[in-house]
Coordinates of N, CA and C in Angstrom, one line a residue:
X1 N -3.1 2.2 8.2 CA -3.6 3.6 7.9 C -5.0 3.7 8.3
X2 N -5.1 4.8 8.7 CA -6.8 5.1 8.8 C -7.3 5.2 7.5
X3 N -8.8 5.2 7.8 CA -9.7 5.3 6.5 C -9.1 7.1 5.7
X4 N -9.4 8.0 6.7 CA -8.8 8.8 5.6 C -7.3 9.1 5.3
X5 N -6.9 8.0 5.9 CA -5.5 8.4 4.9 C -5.1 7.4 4.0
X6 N -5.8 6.3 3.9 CA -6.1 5.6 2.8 C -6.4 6.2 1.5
X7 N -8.0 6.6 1.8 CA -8.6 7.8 1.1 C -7.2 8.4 0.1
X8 N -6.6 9.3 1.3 CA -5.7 10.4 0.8 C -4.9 10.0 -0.1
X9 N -4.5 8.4 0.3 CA -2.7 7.6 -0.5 C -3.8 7.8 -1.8
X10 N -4.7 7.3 -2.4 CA -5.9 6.8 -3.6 C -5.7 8.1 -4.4
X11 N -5.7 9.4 -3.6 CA -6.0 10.7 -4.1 C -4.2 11.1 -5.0
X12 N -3.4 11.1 -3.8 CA -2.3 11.1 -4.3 C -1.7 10.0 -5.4
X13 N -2.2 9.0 -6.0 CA -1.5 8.1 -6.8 C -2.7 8.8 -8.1
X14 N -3.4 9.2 -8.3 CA -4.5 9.8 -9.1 C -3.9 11.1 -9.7
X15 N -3.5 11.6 -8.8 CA -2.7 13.0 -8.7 C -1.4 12.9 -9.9
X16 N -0.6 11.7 -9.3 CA 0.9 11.2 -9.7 C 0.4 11.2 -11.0
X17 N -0.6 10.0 -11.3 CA -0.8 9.7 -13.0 C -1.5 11.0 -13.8
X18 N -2.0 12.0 -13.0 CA -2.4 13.2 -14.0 C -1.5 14.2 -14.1
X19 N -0.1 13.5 -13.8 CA 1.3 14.3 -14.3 C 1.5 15.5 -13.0
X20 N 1.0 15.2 -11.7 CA 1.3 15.7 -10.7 C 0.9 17.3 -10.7
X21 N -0.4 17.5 -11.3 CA -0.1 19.5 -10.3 C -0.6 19.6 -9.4
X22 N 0.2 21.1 -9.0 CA 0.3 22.0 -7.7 C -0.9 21.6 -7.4
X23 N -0.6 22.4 -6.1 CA -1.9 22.9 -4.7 C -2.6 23.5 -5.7
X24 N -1.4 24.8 -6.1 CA -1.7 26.1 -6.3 C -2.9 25.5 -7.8
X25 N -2.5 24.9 -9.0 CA -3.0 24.6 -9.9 C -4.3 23.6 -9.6
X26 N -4.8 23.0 -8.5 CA -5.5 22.3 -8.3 C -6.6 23.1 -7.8
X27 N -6.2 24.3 -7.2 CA -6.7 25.1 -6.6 C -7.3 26.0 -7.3
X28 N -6.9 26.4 -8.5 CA -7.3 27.3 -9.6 C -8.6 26.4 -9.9
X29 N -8.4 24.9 -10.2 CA -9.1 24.4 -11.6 C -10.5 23.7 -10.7
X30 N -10.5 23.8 -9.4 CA -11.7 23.1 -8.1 C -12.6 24.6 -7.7
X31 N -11.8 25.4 -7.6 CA -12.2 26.9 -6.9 C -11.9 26.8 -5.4
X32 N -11.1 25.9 -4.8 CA -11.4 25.4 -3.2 C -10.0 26.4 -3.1
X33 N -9.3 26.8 -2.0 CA -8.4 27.1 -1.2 C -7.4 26.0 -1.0
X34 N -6.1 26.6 -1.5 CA -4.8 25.7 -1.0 C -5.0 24.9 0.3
X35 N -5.2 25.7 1.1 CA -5.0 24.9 2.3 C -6.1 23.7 2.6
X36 N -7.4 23.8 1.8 CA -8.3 22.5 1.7 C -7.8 22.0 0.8
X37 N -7.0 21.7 -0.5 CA -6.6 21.2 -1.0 C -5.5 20.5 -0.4
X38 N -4.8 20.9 0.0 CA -3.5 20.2 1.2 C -4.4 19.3 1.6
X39 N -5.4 19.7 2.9 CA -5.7 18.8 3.8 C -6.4 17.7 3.0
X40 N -7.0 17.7 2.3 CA -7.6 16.3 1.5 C -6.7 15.8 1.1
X41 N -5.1 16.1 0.3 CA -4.4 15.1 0.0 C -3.1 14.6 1.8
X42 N -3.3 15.2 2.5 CA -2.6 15.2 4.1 C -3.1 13.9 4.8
X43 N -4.9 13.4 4.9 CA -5.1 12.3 4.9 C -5.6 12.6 6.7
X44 N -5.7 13.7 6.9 CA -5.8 14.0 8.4 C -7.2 13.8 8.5
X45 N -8.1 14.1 7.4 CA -9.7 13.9 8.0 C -10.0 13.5 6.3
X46 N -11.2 12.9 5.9 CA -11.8 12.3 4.9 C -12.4 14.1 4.6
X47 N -12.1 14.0 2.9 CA -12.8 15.2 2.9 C -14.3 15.1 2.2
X48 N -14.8 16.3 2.3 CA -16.6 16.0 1.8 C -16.7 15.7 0.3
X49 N -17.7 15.0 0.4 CA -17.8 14.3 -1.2 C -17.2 15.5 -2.2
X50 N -18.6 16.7 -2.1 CA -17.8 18.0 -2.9 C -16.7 18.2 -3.4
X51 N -15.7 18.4 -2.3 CA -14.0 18.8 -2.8 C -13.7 16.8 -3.5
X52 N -14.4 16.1 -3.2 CA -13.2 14.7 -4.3 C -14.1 15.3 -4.9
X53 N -15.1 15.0 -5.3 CA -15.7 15.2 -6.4 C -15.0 16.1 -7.7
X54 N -14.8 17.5 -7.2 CA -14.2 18.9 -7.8 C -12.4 18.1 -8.0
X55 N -12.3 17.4 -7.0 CA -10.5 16.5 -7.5 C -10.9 15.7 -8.3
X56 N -11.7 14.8 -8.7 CA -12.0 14.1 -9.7 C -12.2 14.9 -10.9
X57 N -12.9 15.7 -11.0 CA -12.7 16.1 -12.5 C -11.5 17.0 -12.7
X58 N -10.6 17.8 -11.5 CA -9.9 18.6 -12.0 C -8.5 17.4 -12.5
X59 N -8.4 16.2 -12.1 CA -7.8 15.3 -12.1 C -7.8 14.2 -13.2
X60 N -8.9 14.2 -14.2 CA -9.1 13.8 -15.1 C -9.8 12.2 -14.8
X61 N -10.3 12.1 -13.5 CA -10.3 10.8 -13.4 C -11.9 10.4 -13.2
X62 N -12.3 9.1 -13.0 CA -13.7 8.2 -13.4 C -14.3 8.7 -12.0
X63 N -15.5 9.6 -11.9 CA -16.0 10.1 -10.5 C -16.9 8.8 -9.8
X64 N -17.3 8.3 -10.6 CA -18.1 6.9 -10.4 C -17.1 6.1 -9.1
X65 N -16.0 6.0 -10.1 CA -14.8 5.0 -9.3 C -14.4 6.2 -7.6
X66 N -14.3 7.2 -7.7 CA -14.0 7.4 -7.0 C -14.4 7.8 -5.4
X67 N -16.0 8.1 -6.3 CA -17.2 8.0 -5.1 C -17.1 6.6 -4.5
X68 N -16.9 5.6 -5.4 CA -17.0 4.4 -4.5 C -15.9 3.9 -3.3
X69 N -14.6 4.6 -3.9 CA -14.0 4.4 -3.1 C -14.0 5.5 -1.6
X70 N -14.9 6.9 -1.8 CA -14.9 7.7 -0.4 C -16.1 6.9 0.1
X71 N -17.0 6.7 -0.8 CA -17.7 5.9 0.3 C -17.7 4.8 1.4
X72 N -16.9 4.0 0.6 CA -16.5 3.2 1.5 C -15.2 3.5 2.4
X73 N -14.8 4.3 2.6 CA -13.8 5.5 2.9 C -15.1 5.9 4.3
X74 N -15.9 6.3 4.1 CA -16.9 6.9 4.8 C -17.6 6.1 5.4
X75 N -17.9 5.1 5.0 CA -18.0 3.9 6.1 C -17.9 3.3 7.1
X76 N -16.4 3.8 7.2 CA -15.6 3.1 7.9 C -15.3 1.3 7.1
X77 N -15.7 1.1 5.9 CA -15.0 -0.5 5.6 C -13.6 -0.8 6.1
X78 N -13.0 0.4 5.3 CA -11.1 0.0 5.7 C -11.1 0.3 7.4
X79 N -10.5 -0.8 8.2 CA -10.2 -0.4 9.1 C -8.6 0.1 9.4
X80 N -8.9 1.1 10.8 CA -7.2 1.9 10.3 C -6.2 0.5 11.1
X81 N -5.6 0.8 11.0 CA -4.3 -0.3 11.2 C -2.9 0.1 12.1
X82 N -2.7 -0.4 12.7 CA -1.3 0.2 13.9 C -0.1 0.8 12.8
X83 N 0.5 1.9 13.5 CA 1.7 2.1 12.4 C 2.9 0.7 12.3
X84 N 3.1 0.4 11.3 CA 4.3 -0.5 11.1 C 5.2 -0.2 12.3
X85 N 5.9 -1.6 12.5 CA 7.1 -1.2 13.3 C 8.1 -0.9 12.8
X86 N 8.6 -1.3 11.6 CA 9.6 -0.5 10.6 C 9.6 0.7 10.5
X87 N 8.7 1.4 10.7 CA 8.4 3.2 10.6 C 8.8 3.8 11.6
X88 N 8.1 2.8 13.3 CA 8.3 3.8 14.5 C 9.5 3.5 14.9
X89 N 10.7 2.3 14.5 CA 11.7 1.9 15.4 C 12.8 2.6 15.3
X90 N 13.8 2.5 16.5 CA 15.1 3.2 15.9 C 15.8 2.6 15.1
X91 N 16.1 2.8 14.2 CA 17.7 2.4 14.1 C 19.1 2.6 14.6
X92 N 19.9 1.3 14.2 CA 20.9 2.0 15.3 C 21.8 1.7 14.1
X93 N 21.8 0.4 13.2 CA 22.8 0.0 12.3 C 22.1 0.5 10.4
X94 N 22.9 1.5 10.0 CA 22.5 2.2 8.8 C 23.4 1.7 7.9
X95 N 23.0 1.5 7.0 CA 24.2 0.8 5.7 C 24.0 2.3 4.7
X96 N 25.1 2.4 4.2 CA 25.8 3.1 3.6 C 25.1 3.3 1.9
X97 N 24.4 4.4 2.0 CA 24.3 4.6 0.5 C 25.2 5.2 -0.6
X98 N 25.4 5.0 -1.8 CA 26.8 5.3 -2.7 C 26.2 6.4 -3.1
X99 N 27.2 7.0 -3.2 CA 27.1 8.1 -3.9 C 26.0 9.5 -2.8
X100 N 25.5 9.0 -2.5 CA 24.6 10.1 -1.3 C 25.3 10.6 -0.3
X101 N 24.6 12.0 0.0 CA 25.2 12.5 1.1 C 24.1 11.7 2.3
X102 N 25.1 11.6 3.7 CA 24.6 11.1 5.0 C 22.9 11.6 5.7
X103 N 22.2 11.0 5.8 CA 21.1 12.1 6.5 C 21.3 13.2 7.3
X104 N 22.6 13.3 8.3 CA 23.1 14.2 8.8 C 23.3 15.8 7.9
X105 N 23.9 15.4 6.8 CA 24.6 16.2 6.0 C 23.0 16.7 5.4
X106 N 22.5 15.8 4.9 CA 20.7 16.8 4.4 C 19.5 16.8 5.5
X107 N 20.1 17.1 6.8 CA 19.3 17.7 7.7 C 19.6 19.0 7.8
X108 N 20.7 18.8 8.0 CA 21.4 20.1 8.6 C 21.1 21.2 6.9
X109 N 21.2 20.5 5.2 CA 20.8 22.0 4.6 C 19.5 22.1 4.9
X110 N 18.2 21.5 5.5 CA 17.3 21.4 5.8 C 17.3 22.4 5.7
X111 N 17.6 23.1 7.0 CA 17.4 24.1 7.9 C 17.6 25.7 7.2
X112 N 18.4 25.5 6.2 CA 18.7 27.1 5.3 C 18.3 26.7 4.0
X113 N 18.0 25.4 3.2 CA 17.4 25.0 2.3 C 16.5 24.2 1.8
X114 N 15.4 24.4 2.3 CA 14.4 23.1 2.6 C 14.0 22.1 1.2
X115 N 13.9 23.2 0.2 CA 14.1 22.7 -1.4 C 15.2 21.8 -1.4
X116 N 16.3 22.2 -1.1 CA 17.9 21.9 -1.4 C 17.8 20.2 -0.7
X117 N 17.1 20.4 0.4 CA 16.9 19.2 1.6 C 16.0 18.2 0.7
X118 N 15.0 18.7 0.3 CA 13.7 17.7 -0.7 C 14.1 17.3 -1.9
X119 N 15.4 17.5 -2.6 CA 15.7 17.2 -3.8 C 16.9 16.4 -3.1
X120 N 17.0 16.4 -2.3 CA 18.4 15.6 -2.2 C 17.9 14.4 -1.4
X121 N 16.6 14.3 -0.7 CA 16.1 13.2 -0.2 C 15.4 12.3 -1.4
X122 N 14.7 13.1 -2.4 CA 13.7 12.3 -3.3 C 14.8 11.8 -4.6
X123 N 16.6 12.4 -4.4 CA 16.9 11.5 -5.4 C 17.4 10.3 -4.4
X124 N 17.6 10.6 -3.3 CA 18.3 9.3 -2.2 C 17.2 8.0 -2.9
X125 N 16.0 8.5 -2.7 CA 14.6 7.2 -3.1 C 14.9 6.9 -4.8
X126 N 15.1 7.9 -6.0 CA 15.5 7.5 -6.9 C 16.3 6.5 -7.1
X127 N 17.9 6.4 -6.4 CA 18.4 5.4 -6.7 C 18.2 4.2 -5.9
X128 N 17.2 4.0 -4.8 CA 17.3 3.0 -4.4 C 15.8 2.4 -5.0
X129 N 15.3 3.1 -5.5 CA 14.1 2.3 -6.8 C 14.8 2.0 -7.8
X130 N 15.6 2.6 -8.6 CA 16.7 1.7 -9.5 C 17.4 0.9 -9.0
X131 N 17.9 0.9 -7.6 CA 18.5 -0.7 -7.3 C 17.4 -2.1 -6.9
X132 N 16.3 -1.3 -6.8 CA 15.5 -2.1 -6.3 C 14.9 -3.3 -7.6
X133 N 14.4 -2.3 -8.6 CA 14.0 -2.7 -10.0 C 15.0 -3.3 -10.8
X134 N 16.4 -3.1 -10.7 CA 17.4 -3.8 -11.4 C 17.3 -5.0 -10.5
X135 N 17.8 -4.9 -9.3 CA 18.2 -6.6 -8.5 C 16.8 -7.0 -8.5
X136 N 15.7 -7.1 -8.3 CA 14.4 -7.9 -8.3 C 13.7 -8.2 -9.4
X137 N 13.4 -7.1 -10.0 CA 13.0 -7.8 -11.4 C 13.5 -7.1 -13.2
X138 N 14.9 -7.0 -12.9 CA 15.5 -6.3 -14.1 C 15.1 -5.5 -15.2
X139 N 14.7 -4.6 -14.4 CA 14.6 -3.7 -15.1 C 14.5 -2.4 -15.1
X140 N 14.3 -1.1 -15.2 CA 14.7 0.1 -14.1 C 13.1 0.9 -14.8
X141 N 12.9 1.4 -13.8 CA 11.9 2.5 -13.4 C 11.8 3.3 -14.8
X142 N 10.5 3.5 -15.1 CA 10.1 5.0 -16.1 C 10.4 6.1 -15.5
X143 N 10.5 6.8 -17.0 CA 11.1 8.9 -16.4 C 10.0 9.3 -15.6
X144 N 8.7 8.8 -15.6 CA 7.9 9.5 -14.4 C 8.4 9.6 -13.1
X145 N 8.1 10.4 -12.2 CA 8.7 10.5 -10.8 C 7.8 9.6 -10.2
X146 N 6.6 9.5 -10.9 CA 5.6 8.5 -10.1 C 5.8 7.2 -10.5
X147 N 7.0 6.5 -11.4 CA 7.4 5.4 -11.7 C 7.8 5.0 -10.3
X148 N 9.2 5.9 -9.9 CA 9.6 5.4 -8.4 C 9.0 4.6 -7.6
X149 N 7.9 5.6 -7.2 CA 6.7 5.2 -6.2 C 6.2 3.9 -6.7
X150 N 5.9 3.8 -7.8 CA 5.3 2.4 -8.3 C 6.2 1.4 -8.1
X151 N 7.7 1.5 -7.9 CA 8.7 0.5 -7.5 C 8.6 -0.1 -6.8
X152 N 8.9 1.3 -5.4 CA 8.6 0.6 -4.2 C 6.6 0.1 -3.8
X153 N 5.9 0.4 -4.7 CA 4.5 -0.4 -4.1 C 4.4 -2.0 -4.8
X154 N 5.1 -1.9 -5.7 CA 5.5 -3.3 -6.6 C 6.4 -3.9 -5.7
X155 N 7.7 -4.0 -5.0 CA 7.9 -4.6 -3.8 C 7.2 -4.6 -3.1
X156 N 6.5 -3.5 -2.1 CA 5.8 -3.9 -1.1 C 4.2 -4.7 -1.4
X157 N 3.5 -5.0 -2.4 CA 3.2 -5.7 -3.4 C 3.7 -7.2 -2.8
X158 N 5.0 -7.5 -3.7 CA 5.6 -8.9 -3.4 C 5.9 -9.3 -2.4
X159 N 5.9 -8.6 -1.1 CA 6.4 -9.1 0.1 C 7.6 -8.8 0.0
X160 N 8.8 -8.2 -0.4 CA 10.2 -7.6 -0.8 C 10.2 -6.8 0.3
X161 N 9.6 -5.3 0.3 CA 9.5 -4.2 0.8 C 8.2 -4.7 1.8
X162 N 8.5 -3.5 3.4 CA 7.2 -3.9 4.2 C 5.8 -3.1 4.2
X163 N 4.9 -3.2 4.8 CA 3.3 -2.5 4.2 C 3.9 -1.0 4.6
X164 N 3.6 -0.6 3.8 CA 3.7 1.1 3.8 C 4.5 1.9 3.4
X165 N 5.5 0.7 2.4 CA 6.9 1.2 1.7 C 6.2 2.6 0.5
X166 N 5.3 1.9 -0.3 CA 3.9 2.8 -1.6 C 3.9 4.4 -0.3
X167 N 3.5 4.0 0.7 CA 2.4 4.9 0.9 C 3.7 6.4 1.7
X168 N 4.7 5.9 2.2 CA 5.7 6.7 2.5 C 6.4 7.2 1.1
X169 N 6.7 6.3 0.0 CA 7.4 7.1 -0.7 C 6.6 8.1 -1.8
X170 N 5.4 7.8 -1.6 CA 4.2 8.5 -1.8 C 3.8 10.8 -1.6
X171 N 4.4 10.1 0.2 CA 4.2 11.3 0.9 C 5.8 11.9 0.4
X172 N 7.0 11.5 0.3 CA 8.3 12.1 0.4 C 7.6 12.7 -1.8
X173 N 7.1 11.9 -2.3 CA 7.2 12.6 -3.5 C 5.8 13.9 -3.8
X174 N 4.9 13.5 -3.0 CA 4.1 14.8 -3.1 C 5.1 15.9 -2.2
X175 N 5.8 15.9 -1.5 CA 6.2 17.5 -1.3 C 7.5 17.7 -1.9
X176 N 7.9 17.2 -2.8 CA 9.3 17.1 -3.2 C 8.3 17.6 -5.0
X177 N 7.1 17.3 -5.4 CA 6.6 17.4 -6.4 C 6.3 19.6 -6.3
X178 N 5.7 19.4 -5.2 CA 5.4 20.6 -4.5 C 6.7 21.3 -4.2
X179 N 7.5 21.6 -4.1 CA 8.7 22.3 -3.8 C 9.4 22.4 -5.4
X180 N 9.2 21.8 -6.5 CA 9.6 22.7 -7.6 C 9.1 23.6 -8.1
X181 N 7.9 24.0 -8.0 CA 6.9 24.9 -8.3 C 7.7 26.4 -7.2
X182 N 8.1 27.1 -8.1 CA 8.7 29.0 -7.4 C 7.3 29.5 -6.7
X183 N 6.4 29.3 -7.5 CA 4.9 29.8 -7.0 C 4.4 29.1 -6.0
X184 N 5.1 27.9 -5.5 CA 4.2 27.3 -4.5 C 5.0 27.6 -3.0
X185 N 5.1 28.1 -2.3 CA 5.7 28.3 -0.8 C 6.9 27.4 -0.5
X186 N 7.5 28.3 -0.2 CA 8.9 26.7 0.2 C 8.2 25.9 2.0
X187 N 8.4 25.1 1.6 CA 8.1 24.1 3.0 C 9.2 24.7 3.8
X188 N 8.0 24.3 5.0 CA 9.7 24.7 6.5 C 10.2 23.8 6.7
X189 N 11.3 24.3 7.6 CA 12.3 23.5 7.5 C 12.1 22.1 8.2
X190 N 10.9 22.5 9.2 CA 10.4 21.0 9.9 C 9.7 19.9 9.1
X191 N 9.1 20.3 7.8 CA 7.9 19.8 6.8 C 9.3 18.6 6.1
X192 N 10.2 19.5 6.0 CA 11.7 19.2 4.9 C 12.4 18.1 5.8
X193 N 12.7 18.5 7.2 CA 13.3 17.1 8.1 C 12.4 16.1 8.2
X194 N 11.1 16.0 8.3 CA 10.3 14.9 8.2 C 10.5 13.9 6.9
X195 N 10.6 14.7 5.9 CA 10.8 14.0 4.7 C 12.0 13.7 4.5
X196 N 13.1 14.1 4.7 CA 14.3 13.8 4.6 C 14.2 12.3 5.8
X197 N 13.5 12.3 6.4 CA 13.9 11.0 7.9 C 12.9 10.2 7.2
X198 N 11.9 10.3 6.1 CA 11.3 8.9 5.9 C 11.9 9.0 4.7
X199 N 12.0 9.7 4.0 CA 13.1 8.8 2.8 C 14.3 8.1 3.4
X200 N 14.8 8.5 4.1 CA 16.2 7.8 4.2 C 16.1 6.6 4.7
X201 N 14.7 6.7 6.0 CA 14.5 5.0 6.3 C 13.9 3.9 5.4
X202 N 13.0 4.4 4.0 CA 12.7 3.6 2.9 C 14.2 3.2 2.1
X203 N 14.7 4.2 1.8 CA 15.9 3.9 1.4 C 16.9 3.1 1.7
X204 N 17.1 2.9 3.0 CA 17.6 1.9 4.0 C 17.4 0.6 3.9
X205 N 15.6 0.4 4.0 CA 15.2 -0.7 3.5 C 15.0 -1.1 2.1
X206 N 15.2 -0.4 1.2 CA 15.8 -0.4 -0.4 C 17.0 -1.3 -0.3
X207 N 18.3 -0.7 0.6 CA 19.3 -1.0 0.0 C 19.4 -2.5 1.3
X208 N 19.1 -2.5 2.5 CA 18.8 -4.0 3.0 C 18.5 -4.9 2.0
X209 N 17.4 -4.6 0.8 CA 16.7 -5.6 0.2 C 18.0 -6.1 -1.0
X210 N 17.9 -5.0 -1.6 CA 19.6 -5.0 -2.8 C 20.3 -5.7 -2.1
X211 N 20.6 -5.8 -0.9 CA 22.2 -6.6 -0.7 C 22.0 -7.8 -0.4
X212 N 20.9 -8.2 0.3 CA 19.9 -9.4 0.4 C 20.2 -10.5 -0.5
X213 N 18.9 -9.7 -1.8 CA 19.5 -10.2 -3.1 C 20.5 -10.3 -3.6
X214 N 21.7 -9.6 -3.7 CA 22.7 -9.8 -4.0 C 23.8 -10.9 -3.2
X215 N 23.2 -11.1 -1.8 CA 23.9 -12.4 -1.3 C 23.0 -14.0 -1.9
X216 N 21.9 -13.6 -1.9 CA 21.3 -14.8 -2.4 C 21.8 -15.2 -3.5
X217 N 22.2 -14.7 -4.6 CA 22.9 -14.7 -5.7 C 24.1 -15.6 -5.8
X218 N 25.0 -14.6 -5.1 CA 26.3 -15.4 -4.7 C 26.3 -16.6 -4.2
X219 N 25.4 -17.0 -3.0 CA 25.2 -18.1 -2.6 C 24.1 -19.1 -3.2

């Protein structure tokens, strides 16, 4: 990742633990505009100390800690990094998730229900953090939605899952967090197919990892 989308992943896990609000609510409690609020947590450019700053307290979190981390954010310390090749590659061989509908099937409501598309991708990730948490270290995910995400960064963590497993399922739960809110805009249908295509490829490599384990077992 680049420096500011590092930055951004830091902003959104901050976000997660202060029970996830809106744009729109983040927007009220900063005074900034939705759409600068988007782009600081989007990760497209490092935003000015100001707006973290105004995210730090609307966020309930240690501004000290967090200055330290734009600053060195601002430095350039973190260098950015090539995208994984697990992210950019095709697939050609897909293993079968239970109980889910096909990525096909939640592209296509994409397109006349983008909500309908984001809930049906971010529970695809639901159960493959419960299979992940059961087969690796027995025991299943908290009711937070931000437990999920902590699943897969706790594999990708162990070397289980690969680098950027945290930081994708990260991005599929901020707009799937954003799409329950009536008051917040429904995402288009292109915002909704993007997220529907990296959940399903994390989930992929969820259930690779489950069957894995599950042959290690047997053998």
């Amino acid at each position: 990742m680049t420096t500011s989308e590092d930055f951004a992943d830091y902003l959104c896990r901050l976000r997660d633990r202060a029970g996830a609000p809106s744009v729109r609510q983040l927007a009220s409690r900063t005074g900034y505009g939705k759409s600068t609020i988007s782009e600081a947590f989007a990760g497209r450019r490092l935003p000015t100390w100001e707006l973290a700053g105004a995210l730090a307290d609307a966020l309930g979190v240690n501004e000290d800690e967090l200055r330290d981390r734009w600053s060195e954010a601002k430095s350039g310390q973190r260098q950015a990094t090539p995208a994984p090749e697990w992210l950019t590659s095709v697939r050609t061989e897909i293993p079968a998730l239970a109980g889910a509908q096909s990525i096909e099937q939640v592209c296509a409501i994409a397109a006349q229900d983008p909500r309908g598309a984001l809930d049906a991708c971010w529970g695809v990730l639901k159960v493959g953090a419960l299979q992940v948490a059961r087969s690796l270290y027995g025991d299943i995910p908290g009711s937070w939605s931000s437990n999920v995400v902590d699943t897969y960064g706790r594999a990708e963590s162990d070397g289980r899952l690969p680098t950027g497993a945290r930081a994708l399922a990260n991005t599929v739960h901020a707009y799937y967090v954003d799409s329950q809110f009536s008051t917040t805009p429904a995402p288009s249908t292109a915002e909704a197919l993007q997220a529907v295509v990296l959940a399903y490829r994390l989930a992929w490599h969820a259930r690779d990892l489950v069957d894995a384990v599950s042959r290690d077992v047997r053998n």
